[in-house]
Amino acid sequence: MVFPTETVYGLGAVFNDENALLKIFAVKGRPSDNPLIVHIWDVKQLSSLVSQVSSKAECLTKAFWPGPLTIIFPKRSLVSGVVTAGLDTVAVRMPSHPVAQALLRLTDVPVAAPSANLSGRPSPTKGSHVVEDLFGKVEYIIDAGPCPAGIESTVIKLEPDPVILRPGSVTKEMLEQALGERVAVANPDNQEHPQAPGMKYRHYAPQAPALLFEGDPEKVVAEINHRLDQGKSSERIVVISSSEHLTRYRNEWVLDLGPLESPEVAASRLYDLLRFCDQLAASQILIEGVKPQGVGLAVANRLRKAAGGCIVRVS
C-alpha cells in the first residue's frame, strides 16, 4: 500500500513480513543493499525493533517525534535483514502526517516503507507522482494531496558520535541545539556501504541530464545564460531558477524553485519540478544551486544527487 507522509509518499509493508518486503524491492527495482526505514506511531513500539535506546536518542525522540527525523538504532534480532540490508542497525521514524498516523495506528505494527517511486526517480510528493511510477504495480494508493515538507526525512546516527547520514528538514542546527553538542555531516561521496537510504546510489534523477551550478549567484546567472546561448535551437533546455532570477534567463522554459532565502520552499517544490521537466521532454536541465545552510543543506544534497555529480562551480 502507498500512503502519504509529511515528507514524501511511502510504499509500505509490515516490518516482519519478508514476502511483502521483497515485493517492495521488486516493485521499485531497489538494490537489496539499500536499507528501509521502519515507521511507528507510538514510541512504545521501539521495544519490538531496537535493543537499546540511548539518552541521546531519547532526547531526539522527545524533541522531534512525530516528525521528519529518522534515527539509527541497534536492532533486535527479530528485525529482518531484508529491512536492514544485513546491517546490525535499524532506521526508525514516527511520521507526523495524520493519514500516516491513522494507518499505523490501525495496523498497530511497525511498517517498513521507502519512497513510493521507481528507484532512482524523483521521490513522489503528490499522488499523481505515484501513479506515474507505480500504477498497476501496487494494490492501493492513498492520495492525500501534496506532502508538506516535500523532501525525505533527516537520518542521524548517534554512535559513537552524532552524524547526519542524510540531511532533511530537521536541520543540523536544530539537532545540535537539542543535543547540546556538535553534529557532523557524512560525506555523500564516500558511501560504499550505505547505513541509510539515499546514500550510495543515484537518486532523485529526472530523465534528462541535469547540470547544477553552484557559487556566486550573479556569476551563476551569467554562466547559465552563456550555456543557453551556446545551445541548439532544436534543444528543449529547462532552467530551474530562484524566484529572484526568473526574468533574467534568455530561455522559454524557466521554473521557479523559490526565493533564495527560503530553502523550505525549494524543498517542497523540487521533486515536482523535476518531474515536470520530464513531462516537458526536456533535453537538458540547468539548475541554480542553493546555499547549503539550514534546510538548504538538504536541498543542495538532493540537487547534487539529481545531477549525478555534474556540478559547475563558479566564483
mmCIF file of N, CA and C in Angstrom, residues 237-239 249-255:
data_model
loop_
_atom_site.group_PDB
_atom_site.id
_atom_site.type_symbol
_atom_site.label_atom_id
_atom_site.label_comp_id
_atom_site.label_asym_id
_atom_site.label_seq_id
_atom_site.Cartn_x
_atom_site.Cartn_y
_atom_site.Cartn_z
ATOM 1 N N ILE A 237 15.836 23.126 -23.538
ATOM 2 C CA ILE A 237 16.581 23.300 -22.293
ATOM 3 C C ILE A 237 15.671 23.965 -21.272
ATOM 4 N N VAL A 238 15.652 23.424 -20.068
ATOM 5 C CA VAL A 238 14.832 23.965 -18.987
ATOM 6 C C VAL A 238 15.759 24.485 -17.893
ATOM 7 N N VAL A 239 15.470 25.683 -17.403
ATOM 8 C CA VAL A 239 16.222 26.269 -16.293
ATOM 9 C C VAL A 239 15.369 26.196 -15.033
ATOM 10 N N TYR A 249 16.784 35.043 -17.435
ATOM 11 C CA TYR A 249 17.293 33.998 -18.325
ATOM 12 C C TYR A 249 16.707 34.139 -19.721
ATOM 13 N N ARG A 250 17.551 33.981 -20.705
ATOM 14 C CA ARG A 250 17.142 34.068 -22.103
ATOM 15 C C ARG A 250 16.687 32.684 -22.560
ATOM 16 N N ASN A 251 15.523 32.283 -22.035
ATOM 17 C CA ASN A 251 15.069 30.915 -22.290
ATOM 18 C C ASN A 251 13.549 30.840 -22.179
ATOM 19 N N GLU A 252 12.944 29.948 -22.973
ATOM 20 C CA GLU A 252 11.482 29.805 -22.955
ATOM 21 C C GLU A 252 10.993 29.180 -21.659
ATOM 22 N N TRP A 253 11.721 28.156 -21.189
ATOM 23 C CA TRP A 253 11.259 27.406 -20.018
ATOM 24 C C TRP A 253 12.139 27.716 -18.811
ATOM 25 N N VAL A 254 11.581 28.475 -17.870
ATOM 26 C CA VAL A 254 12.265 28.802 -16.618
ATOM 27 C C VAL A 254 11.298 28.501 -15.477
ATOM 28 N N LEU A 255 11.671 27.591 -14.584
ATOM 29 C CA LEU A 255 10.800 27.134 -13.500
ATOM 30 C C LEU A 255 11.259 27.723 -12.173
#
